[in-house]
Coordinates of C-alpha atoms in Angstrom, one line a residue:
X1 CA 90.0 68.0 72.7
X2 CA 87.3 65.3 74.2
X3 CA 89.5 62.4 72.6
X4 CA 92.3 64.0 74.5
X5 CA 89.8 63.6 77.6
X6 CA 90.3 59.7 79.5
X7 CA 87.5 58.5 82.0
X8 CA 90.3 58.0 84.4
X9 CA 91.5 61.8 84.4
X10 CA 88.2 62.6 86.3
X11 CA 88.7 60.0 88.9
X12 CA 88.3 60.8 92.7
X13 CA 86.8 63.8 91.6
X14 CA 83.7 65.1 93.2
X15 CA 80.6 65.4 91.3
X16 CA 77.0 65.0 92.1
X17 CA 74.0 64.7 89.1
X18 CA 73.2 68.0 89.7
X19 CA 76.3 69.4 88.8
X20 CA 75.4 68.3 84.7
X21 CA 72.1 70.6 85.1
X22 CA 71.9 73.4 83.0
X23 CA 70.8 75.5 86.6
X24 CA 74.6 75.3 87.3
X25 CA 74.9 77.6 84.2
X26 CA 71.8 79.7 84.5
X27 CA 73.0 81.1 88.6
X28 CA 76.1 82.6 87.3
X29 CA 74.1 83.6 84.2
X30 CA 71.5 85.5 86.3
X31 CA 73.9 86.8 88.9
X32 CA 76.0 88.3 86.2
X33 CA 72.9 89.7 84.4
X34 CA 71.8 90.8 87.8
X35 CA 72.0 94.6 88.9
X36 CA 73.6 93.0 92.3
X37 CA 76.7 92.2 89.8
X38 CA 79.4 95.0 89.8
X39 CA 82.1 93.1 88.0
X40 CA 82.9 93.7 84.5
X41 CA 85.2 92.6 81.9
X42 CA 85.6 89.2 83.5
X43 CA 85.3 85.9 82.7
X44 CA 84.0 82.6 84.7
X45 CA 84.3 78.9 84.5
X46 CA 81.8 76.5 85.3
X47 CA 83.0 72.9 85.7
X48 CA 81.6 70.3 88.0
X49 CA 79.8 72.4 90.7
X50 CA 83.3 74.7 90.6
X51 CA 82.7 78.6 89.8
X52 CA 85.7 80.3 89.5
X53 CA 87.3 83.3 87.5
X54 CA 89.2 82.9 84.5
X55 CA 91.7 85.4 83.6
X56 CA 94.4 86.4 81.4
X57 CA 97.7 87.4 82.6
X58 CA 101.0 88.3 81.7
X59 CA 104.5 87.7 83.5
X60 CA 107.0 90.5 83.4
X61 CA 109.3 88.3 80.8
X62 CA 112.4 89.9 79.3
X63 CA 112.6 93.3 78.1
X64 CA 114.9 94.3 75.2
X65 CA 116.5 98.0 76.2
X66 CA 116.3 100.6 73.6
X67 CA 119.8 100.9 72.9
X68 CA 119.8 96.8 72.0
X69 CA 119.2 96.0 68.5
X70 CA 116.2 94.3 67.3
X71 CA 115.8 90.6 69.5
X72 CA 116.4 87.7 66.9
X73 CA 115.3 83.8 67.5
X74 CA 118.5 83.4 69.3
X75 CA 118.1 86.1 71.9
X76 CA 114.6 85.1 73.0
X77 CA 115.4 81.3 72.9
X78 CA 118.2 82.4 75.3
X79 CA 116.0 84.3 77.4
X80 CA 112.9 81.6 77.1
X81 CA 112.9 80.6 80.9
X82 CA 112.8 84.4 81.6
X83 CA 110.2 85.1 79.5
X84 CA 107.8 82.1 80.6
X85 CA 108.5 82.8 83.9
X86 CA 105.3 83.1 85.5
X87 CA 106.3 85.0 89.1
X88 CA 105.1 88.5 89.5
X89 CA 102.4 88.2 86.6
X90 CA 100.0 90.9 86.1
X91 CA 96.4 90.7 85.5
X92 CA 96.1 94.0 83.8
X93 CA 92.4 95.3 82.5
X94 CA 93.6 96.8 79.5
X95 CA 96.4 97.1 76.6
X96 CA 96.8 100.4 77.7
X97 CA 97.1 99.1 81.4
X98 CA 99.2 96.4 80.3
X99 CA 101.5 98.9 78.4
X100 CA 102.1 100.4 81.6
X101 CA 103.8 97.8 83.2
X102 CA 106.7 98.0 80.3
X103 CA 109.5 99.8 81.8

């Protein structure tokens, strides 16, 4: 991945010496570790004096009815734009929760 990484992709970027400092790390660290913290089951990014939350999420895609037959290559490569379409994703918290959002 770091050969895949060019100098140039990083230009006009903001970023300060302090952002390489392993404090960057140890805030969120302590915050999360903190009883002050109430969020759980999430993750965070750390990335040139950026916090932010990463998640996982899935988009509603394409649903194959119960009275269809099994899909086969063919049927998903014709619904492919469907199924990678990303509007109306859900961030769900669970496989139960995300079971809940098949119709």
């Amino acid at each position: 991945m770091a050969a895949d990484m060019a100098p140039e992709q990083f230009a006009g970027m903001p970023t300060t010496p302090a952002h390489m400092e392993p404090e960057m790390i140890t805030a969120m660290v302590a915050y999360l570790a903190s009883e002050e913290n109430t969020h759980n089951r999430e993750l965070y990014s750390i990335a040139r004096g950026r916090y932010g939350r990463v998640f996982m999420g899935v988009a509603p895609g394409w649903h194959v009815s119960v009275d269809q037959p099994v899909a086969t290559p063919d049927d998903v490569a014709e619904h492919i734009d469907r199924i990678r379409d990303l509007d109306g994703y859900a961030v769900p918290e669970s496989m139960v929760a995300e079971f809940a959002l098949v119709p």
